[in-house]
Coordinates of C-alpha atoms in Angstrom, one line a residue:
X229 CA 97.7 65.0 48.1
X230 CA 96.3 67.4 45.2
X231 CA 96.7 70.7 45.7
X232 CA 94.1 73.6 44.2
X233 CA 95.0 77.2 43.2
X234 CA 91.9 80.0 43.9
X235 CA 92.5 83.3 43.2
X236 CA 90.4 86.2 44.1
X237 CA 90.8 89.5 43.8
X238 CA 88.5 92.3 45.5
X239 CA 88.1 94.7 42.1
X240 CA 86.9 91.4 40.3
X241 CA 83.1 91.6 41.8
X242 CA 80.4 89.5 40.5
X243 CA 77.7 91.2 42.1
X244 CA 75.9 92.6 45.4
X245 CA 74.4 90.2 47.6
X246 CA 70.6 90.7 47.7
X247 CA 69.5 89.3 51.6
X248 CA 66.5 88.2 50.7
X249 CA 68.4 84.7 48.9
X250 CA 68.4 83.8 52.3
X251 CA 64.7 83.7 52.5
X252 CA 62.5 80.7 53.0
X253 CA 58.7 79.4 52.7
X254 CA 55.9 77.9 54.8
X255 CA 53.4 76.2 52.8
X256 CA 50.0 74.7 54.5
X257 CA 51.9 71.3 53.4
X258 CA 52.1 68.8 56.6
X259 CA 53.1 70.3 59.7
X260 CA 54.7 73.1 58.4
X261 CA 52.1 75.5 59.9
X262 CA 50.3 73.2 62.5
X263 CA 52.5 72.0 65.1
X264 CA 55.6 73.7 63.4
X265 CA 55.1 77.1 63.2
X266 CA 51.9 77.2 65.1
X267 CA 51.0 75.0 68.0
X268 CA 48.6 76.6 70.3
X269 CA 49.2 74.9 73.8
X270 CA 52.7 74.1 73.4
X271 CA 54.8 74.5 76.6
X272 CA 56.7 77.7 74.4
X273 CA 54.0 79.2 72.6
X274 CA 52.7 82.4 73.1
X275 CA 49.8 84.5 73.4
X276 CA 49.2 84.1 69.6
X277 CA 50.1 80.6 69.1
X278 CA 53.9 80.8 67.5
X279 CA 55.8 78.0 69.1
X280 CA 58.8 80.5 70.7
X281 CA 61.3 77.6 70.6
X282 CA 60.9 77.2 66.6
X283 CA 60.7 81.3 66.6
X284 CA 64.1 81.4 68.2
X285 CA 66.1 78.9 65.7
X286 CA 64.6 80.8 63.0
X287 CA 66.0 83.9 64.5
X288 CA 68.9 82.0 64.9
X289 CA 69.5 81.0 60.9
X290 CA 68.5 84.8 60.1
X291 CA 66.0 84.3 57.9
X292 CA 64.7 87.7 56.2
X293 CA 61.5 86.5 54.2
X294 CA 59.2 83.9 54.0
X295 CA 57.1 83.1 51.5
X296 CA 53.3 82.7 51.6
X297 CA 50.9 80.4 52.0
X298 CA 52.4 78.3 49.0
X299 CA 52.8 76.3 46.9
X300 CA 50.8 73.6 45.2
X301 CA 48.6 74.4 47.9
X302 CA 48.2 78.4 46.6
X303 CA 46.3 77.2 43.8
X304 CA 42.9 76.1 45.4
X305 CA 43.2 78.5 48.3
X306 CA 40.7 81.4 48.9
X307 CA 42.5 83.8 51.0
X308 CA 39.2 84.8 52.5
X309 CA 38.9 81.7 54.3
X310 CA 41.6 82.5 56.5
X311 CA 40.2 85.7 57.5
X312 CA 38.0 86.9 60.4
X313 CA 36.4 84.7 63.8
X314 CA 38.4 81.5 63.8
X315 CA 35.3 79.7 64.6
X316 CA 33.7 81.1 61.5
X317 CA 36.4 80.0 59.3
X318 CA 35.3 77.7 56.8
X319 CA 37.0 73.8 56.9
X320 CA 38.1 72.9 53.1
X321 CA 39.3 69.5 51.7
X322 CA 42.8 70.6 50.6
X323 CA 43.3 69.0 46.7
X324 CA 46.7 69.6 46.6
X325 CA 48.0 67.5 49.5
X326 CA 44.7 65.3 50.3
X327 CA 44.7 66.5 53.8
X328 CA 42.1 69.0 55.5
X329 CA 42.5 72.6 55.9
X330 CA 41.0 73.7 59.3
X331 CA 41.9 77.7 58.0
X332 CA 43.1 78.4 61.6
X333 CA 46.2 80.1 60.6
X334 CA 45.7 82.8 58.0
X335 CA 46.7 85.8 56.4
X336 CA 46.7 87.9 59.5
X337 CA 48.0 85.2 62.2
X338 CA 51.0 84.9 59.3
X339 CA 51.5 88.8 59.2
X340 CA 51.7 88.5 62.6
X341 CA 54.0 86.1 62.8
X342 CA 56.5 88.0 60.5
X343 CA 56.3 90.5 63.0
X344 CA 56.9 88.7 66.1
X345 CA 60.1 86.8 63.8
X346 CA 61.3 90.1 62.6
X347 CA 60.7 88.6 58.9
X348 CA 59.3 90.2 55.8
X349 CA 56.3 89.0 53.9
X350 CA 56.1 87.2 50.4
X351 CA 52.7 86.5 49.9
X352 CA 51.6 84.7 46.6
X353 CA 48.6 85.3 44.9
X354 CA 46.1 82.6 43.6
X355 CA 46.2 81.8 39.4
X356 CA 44.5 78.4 39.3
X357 CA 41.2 78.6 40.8
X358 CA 41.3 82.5 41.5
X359 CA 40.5 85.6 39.4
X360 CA 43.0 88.5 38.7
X361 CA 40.3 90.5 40.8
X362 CA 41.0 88.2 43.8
X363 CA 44.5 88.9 43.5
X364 CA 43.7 92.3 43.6
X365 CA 41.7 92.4 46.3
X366 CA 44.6 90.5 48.7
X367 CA 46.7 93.3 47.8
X368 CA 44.1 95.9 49.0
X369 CA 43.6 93.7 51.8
X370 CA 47.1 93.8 52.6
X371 CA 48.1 97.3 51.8
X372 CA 45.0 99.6 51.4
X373 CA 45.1 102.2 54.6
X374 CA 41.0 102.0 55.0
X375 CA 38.1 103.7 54.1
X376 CA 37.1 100.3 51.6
X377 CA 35.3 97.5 52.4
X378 CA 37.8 95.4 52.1
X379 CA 40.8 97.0 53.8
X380 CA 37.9 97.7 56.6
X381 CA 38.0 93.9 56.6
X382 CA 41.9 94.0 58.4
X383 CA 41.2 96.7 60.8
X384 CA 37.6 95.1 61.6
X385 CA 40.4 92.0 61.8
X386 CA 42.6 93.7 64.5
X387 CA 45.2 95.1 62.0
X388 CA 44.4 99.3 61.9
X389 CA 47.4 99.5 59.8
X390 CA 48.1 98.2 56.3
X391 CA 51.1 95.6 56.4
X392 CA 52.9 96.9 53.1
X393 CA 53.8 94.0 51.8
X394 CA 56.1 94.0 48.8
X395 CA 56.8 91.0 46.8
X396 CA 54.2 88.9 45.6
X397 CA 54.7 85.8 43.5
X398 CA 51.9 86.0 40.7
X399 CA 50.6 82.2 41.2
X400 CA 52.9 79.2 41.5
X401 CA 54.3 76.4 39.0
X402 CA 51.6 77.1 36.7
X403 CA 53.5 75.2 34.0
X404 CA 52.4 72.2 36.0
X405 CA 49.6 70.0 35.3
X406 CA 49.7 68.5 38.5
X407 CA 48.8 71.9 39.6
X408 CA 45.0 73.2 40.0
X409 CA 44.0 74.8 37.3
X410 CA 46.8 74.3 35.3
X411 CA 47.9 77.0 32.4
X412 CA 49.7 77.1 29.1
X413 CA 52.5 79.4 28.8
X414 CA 50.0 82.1 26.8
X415 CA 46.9 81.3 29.2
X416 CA 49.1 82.0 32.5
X417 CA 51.2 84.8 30.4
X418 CA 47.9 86.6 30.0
X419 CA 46.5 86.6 33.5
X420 CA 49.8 87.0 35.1
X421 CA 50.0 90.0 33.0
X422 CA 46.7 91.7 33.9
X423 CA 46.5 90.3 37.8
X424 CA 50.2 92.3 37.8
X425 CA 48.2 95.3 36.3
X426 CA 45.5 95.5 38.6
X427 CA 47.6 94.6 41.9
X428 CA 49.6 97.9 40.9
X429 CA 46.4 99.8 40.6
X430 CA 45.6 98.7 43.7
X431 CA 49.1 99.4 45.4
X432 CA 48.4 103.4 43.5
X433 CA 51.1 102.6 40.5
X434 CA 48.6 104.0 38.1
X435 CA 52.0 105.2 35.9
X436 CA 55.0 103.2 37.4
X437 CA 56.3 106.0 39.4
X438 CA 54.9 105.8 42.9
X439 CA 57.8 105.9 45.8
X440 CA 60.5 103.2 45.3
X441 CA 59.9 101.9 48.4
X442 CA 56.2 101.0 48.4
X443 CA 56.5 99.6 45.1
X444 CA 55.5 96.2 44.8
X445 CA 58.0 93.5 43.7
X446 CA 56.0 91.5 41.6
X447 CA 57.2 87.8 41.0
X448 CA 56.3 85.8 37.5
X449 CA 56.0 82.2 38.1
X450 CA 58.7 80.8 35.7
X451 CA 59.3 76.7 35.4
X452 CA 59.1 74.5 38.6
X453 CA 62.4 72.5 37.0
X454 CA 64.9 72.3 34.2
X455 CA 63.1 68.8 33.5
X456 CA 59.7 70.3 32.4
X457 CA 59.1 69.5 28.4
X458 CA 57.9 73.6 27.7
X459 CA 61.1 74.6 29.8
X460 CA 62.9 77.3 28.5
X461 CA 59.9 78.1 26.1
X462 CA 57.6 78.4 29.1
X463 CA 59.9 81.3 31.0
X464 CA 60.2 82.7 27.3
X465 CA 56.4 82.9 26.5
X466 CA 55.5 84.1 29.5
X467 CA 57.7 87.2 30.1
X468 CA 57.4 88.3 26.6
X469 CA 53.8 88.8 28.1
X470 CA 54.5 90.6 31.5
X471 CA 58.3 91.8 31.1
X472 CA 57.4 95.2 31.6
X473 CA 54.8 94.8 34.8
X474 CA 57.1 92.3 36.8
X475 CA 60.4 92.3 38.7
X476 CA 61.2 88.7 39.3
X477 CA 61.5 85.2 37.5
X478 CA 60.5 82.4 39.5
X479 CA 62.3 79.0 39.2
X480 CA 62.0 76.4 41.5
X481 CA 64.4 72.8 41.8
X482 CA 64.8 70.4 43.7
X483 CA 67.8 67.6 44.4
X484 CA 67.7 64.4 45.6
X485 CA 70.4 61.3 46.1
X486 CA 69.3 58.4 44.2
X487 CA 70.8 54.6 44.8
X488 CA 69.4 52.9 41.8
X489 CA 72.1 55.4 39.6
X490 CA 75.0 54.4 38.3
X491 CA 77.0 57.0 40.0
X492 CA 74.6 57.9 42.7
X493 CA 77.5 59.8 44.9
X494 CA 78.9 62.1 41.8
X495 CA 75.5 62.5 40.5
X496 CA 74.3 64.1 43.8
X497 CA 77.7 66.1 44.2
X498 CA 77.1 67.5 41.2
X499 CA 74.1 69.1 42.0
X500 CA 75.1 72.3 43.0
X501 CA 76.5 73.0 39.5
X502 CA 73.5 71.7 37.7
X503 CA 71.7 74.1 39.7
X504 CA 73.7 76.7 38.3
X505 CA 73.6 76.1 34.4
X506 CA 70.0 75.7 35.2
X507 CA 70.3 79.6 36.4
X508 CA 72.2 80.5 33.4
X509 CA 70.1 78.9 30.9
X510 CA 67.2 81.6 32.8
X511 CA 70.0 84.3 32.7
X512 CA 70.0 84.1 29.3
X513 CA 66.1 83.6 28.7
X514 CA 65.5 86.9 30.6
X515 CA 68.2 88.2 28.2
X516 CA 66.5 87.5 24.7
X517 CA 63.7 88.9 26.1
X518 CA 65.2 92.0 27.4
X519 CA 66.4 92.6 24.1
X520 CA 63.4 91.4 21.9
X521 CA 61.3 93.6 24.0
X522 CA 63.9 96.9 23.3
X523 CA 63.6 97.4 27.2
X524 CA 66.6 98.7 29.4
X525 CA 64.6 97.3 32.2
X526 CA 66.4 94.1 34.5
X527 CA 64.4 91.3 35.5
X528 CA 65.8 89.2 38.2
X529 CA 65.1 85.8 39.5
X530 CA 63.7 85.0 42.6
X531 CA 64.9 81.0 43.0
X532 CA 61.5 81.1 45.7
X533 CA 62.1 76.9 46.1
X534 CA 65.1 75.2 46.5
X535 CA 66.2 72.0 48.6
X536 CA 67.6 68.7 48.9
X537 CA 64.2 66.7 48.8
X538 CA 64.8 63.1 48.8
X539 CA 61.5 61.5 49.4
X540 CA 62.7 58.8 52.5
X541 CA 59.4 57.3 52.6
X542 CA 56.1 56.9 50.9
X543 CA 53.1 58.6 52.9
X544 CA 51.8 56.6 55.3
X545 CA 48.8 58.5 56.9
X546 CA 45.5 58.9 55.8
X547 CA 43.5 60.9 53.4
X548 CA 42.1 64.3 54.9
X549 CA 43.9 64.4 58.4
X550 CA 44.4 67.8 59.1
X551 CA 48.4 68.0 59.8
X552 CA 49.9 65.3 58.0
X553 CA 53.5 64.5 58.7
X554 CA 54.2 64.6 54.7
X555 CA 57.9 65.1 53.4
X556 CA 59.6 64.9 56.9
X557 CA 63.1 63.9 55.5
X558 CA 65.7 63.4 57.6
X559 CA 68.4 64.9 56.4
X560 CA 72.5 63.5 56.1
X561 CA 75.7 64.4 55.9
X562 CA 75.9 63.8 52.3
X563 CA 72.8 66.3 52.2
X564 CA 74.3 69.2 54.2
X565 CA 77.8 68.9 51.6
X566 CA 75.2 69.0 48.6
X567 CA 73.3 72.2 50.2
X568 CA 76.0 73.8 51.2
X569 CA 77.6 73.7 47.7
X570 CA 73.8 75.0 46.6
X571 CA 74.4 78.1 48.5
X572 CA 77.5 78.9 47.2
X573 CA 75.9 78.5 44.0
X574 CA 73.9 81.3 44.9
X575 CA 76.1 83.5 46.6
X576 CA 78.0 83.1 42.9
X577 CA 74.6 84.2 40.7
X578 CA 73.9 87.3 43.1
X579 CA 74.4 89.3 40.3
X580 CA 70.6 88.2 38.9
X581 CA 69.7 86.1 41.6
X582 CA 67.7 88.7 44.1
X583 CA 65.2 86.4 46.3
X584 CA 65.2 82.4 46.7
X585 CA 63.4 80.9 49.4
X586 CA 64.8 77.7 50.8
X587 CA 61.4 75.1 50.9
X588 CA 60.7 74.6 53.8
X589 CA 61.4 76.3 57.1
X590 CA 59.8 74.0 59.6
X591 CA 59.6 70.0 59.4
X592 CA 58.5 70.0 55.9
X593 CA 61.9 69.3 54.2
X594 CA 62.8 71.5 56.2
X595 CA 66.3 72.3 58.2
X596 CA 64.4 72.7 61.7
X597 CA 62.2 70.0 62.9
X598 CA 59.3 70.0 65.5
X599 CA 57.6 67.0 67.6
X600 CA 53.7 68.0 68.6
X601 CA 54.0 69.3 72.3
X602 CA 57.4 68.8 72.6
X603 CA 60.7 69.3 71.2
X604 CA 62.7 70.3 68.3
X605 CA 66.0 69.9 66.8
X606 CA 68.4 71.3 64.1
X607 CA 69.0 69.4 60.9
X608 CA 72.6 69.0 59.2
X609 CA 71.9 71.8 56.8
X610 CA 70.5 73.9 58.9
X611 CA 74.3 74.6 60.0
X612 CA 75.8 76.1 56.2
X613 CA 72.7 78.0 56.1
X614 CA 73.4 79.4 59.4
X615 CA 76.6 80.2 58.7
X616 CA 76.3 81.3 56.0
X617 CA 73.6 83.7 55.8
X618 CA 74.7 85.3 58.9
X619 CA 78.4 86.5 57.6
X620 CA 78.1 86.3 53.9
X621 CA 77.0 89.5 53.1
X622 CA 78.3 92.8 50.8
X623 CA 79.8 91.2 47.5
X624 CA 80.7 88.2 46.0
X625 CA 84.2 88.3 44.2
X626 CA 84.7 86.1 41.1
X627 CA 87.4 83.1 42.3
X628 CA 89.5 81.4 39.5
X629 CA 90.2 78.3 40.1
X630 CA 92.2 75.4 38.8
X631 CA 90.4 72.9 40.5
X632 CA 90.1 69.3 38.7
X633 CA 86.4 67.8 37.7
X634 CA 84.6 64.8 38.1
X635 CA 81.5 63.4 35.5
X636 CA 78.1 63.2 36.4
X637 CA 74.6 63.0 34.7
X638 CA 75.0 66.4 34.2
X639 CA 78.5 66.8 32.6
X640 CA 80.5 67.6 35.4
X641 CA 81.1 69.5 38.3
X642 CA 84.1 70.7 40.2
X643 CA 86.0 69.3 43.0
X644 CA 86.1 72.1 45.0
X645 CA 83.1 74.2 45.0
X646 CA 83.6 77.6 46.6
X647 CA 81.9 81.1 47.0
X648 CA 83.9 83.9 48.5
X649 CA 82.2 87.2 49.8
X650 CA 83.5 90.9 50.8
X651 CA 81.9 93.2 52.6
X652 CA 83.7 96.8 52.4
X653 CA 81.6 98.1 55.4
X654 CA 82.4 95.3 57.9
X655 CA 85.8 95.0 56.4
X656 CA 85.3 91.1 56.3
X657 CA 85.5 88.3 53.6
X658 CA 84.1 84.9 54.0
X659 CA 84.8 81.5 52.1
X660 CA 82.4 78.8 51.6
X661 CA 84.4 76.0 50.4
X662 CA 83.0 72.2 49.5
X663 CA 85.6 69.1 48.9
X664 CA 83.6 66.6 46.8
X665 CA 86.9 64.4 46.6
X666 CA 87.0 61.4 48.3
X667 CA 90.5 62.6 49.7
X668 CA 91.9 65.2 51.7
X669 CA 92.9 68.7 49.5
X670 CA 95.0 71.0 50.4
X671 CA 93.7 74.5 48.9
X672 CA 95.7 77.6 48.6
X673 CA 93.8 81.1 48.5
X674 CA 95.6 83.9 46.7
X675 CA 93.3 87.1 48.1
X676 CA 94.2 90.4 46.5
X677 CA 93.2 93.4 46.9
X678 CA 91.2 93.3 50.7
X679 CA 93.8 94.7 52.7
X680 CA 95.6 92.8 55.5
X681 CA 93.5 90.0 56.3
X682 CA 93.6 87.8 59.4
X683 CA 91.1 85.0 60.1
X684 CA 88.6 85.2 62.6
X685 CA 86.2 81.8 62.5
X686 CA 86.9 78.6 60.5
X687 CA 84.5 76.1 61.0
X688 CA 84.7 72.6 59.5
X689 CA 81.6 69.8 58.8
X690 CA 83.2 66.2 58.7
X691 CA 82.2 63.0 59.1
X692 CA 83.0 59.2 58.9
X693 CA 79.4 58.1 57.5
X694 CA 78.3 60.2 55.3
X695 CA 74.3 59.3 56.1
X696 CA 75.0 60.1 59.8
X697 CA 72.0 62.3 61.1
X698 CA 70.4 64.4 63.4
X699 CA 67.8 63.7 66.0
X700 CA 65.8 64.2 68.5
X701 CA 67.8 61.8 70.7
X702 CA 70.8 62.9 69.2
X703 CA 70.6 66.4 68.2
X704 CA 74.0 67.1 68.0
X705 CA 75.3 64.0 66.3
X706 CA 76.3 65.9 62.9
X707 CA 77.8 69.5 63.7
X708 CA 80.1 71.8 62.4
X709 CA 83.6 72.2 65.0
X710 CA 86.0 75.2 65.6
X711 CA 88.9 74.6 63.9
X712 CA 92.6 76.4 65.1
X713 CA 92.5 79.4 62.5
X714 CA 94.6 79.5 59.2
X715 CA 97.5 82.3 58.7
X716 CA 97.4 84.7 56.3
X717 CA 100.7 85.8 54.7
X718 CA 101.3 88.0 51.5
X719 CA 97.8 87.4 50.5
X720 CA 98.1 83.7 50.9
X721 CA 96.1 81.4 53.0
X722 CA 96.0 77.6 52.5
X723 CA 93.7 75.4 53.8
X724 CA 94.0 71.5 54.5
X725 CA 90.5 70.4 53.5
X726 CA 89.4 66.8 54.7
X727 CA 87.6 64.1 52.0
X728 CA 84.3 65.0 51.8
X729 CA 83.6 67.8 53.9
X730 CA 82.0 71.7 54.0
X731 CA 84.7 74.2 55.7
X732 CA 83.7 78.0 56.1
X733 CA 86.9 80.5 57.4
X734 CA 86.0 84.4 58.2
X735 CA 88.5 87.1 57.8
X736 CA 88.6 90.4 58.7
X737 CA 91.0 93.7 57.7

């Protein structure tokens, strides 16, 4: 059996962990909204609509923002339709996803659905078909106290107070052409730039110095993958245009297992460490710009859509239905070993990773799925995620590691992928550790520096098949299991990791 050295060390810190990478997205794509989210009539919805058993495995995977209301789907969308009398609402043909937008659910049924989840707000602005004024007049919508026509729109609406919402993304994947009203990285840098001015304005940041905490965290839409022919020139272009009026760099990327490859297997296991070159190739772009600009300021990047998206099945339903099932993959065990590696991968970039948003939250490639009237059930990744977004919290430390490598389309990626966090205040570290080897490892964890630790949970995802699933008949067919916990003795702990499995081990001092 190989054996792998990690050592960590608690002085060697990489960076604080940010929450909101935890977050996660609801797009008017499919059932997301209708008959995920929002069901009216559903056996567990509630006075307003939200399904309460979808509410409470959201609760239950932590989530602490959710982006808003896309998405392809962002870029023909007129906010105001969403707004006022349901039975006033205007029905719209939906160009992004051919299906028909019945405008049900808006901007203040969503609100109130962060409130009733105990989630925080990302709403996105529209820069294909609408104007840097519209996007201004959202934000006054949103956060204007009253006293204006259109923040006398909300409380006419049922909401008296303003909903203070603070990150916006300023349009999204304009460096698409698939996407209405498509951009070039000058057009978009442009209107970005003044839609960022006049949302400020709006939010009272006439000279940048209004209260920290009201300040709006405003989102540039960087590229929607490292595969785009203007990428890195695109991210370039467009904050030497807004660096100074934004917070955040958007990227978005997607992975999916293909057969027809020559190494389908390695070249999906090696996803997770594609997905971080692709974060230091930004790193860097936010960098040159930083110093081209002479400006001490630090822009982040806010990964706002990330998944495992593996396109099962071409569409099947019609044109213009309202609620299409569109993108309901079924995830497998070979998925949840790729995500989980994907988080780590973000857990180990906190340092200028500060939001990501995992697309989507409900049966829209999504980790929970929903049946119309009827019941739901949890995906395989929706168990790292869970795990790991409810312990992993404080710091992540820098581990060394002398694991051994494997090729793949990309280069290559490591055997063992871990992420190991520390939170001083709970007194707690947590591993997330992936074996990508198709044989058992044992691992060996020199921890310095944390005090005298002793485990407290150690979890373990294994399987046989690795396309085994979840399902509505079989919910618990592909779950993580309590394994007897691991000693810890002179700062070693060693681990016995199966082939081809995720294992996560808590510790406390």
């Amino acid at each position: 059996m190989k054996h792998t050295k990690i050592f960590a060390d608690a002085n060697l810190v990489i960076g604080s962990i940010d929450r909101h990478i935890y977050g996660s997205f609801i797009e008017h794509l499919g059932r997301a909204v209708y008959e995920g989210i929002y069901e009216p009539g559903h056996p567990t919805a509630d006075e307003n609509g939200f399904r309460g058993d979808v509410l409470a495995l959201i609760k239950e995977l932590n989530v602490p923002i959710v982006r808003y209301p896309g998405g392809n789907f962002l870029s023909g969308y007129d906010w105001r339709d969403g707004i006022g009398p349901r039975e006033k609402r205007p029905v719209r043909l939906d160009l992004a996803w051919f299906s028909t937008e019945t405008n049900e659910f808006g901007t203040d049924e969503f609100m109130k659905w962060c409130a009733v989840a105990g989630i925080e707000p990302m709403m996105a602005v529209n820069m294909g078909t609408g104007s840097i004024l519209d996007a201004a007049h959202l934000v006054e919508y949103c956060n204007h106290p009253g006293g204006t026509t259109i923040s006398d729109m909300r409380r006419a609406n049922g909401s008296e107070q303003p909903y203070g919402v603070r990150y916006w993304c300023i349009g999204n994947e304009m460096d698409g052409p698939w996407q209405t009203g498509h951009l070039s990285a000058d057009e978009y840098g442009r209107k970005a730039l003044e839609a960022a001015k006049l949302m400020r304005w709006t939010n009272g940041e006439m000279d940048g110095k209004a209260d920290p905490n009201g300040r709006l965290r405003l989102i540039v839409s960087g590229s929607s993958n490292h595969d785009m022919p203007t990428f890195p020139e695109w991210d370039r272009k467009v904050l030497e245009h807004t660096y100074e009026q934004v917070d955040l760099l958007s990227m978005h990327r997607y992975y999916m297992y293909s057969r027809s490859g020559t190494r389908p297997l390695e070249d999906f296991l090696g996803s997770a460490d594609d997905m971080d070159e692709f974060i230091g190739t930004l790193r860097a772009t936010i960098e040159y710009v930083r110093a081209k600009e002479r400006s001490t300021k630090r822009v982040g990047i806010s990964f706002d859509e990330w998944n495992i998206w593996t396109v099962t099945a071409p569409r099947t339903e019609p044109l213009w239905k309202r609620a299409p099932h569109l993108l309901e993959d079924v995830y497998t065990f070979q998925d949840c070993l790729v995500f989980a590696g994907m988080m780590n991968t973000l857990l180990n970039n906190c340092d200028v990773v500060k939001a990501a948003c995992l697309a989507q939250l409900v049966n829209v490639i999504a980790p929970i799925m929903t049946e119309k009237g009827g019941r739901t059930f949890r995906q395989t990744t929706f168990y790292p995620f869970r795990a790991i977004a409810n312990n992993a919290s404080g710091e992540t430390v820098r581990a060394i590691s002398d694991t051994d490598i494997f090729a793949t389309k990309y280069g290559s990626a490591r055997c063992i992928n871990e992420a190991i966090t520390h939170n001083k205040e709970k007194r707690e570290v947590c591993i997330s550790v992936c074996n990508y080897a198709q044989e058992d490892r044992e691992v060996s964890f020199e921890l310095r520096s944390f005090g005298s630790l002793r485990a407290t949970e150690y979890l373990e995802m294994t399987s046989s098949d690795l396309f085994a699933v979840n399902g509505f008949d079989a919910p618990e067919n592909v779950v993580p299991h309590e394994r007897e916990l691991p000693s810890v003795k002179d700062d070693h702990m060693t681990l016995r990791l199966p082939a081809m499995s995720w294992s996560f081990v808590k510790l406390c001092y």
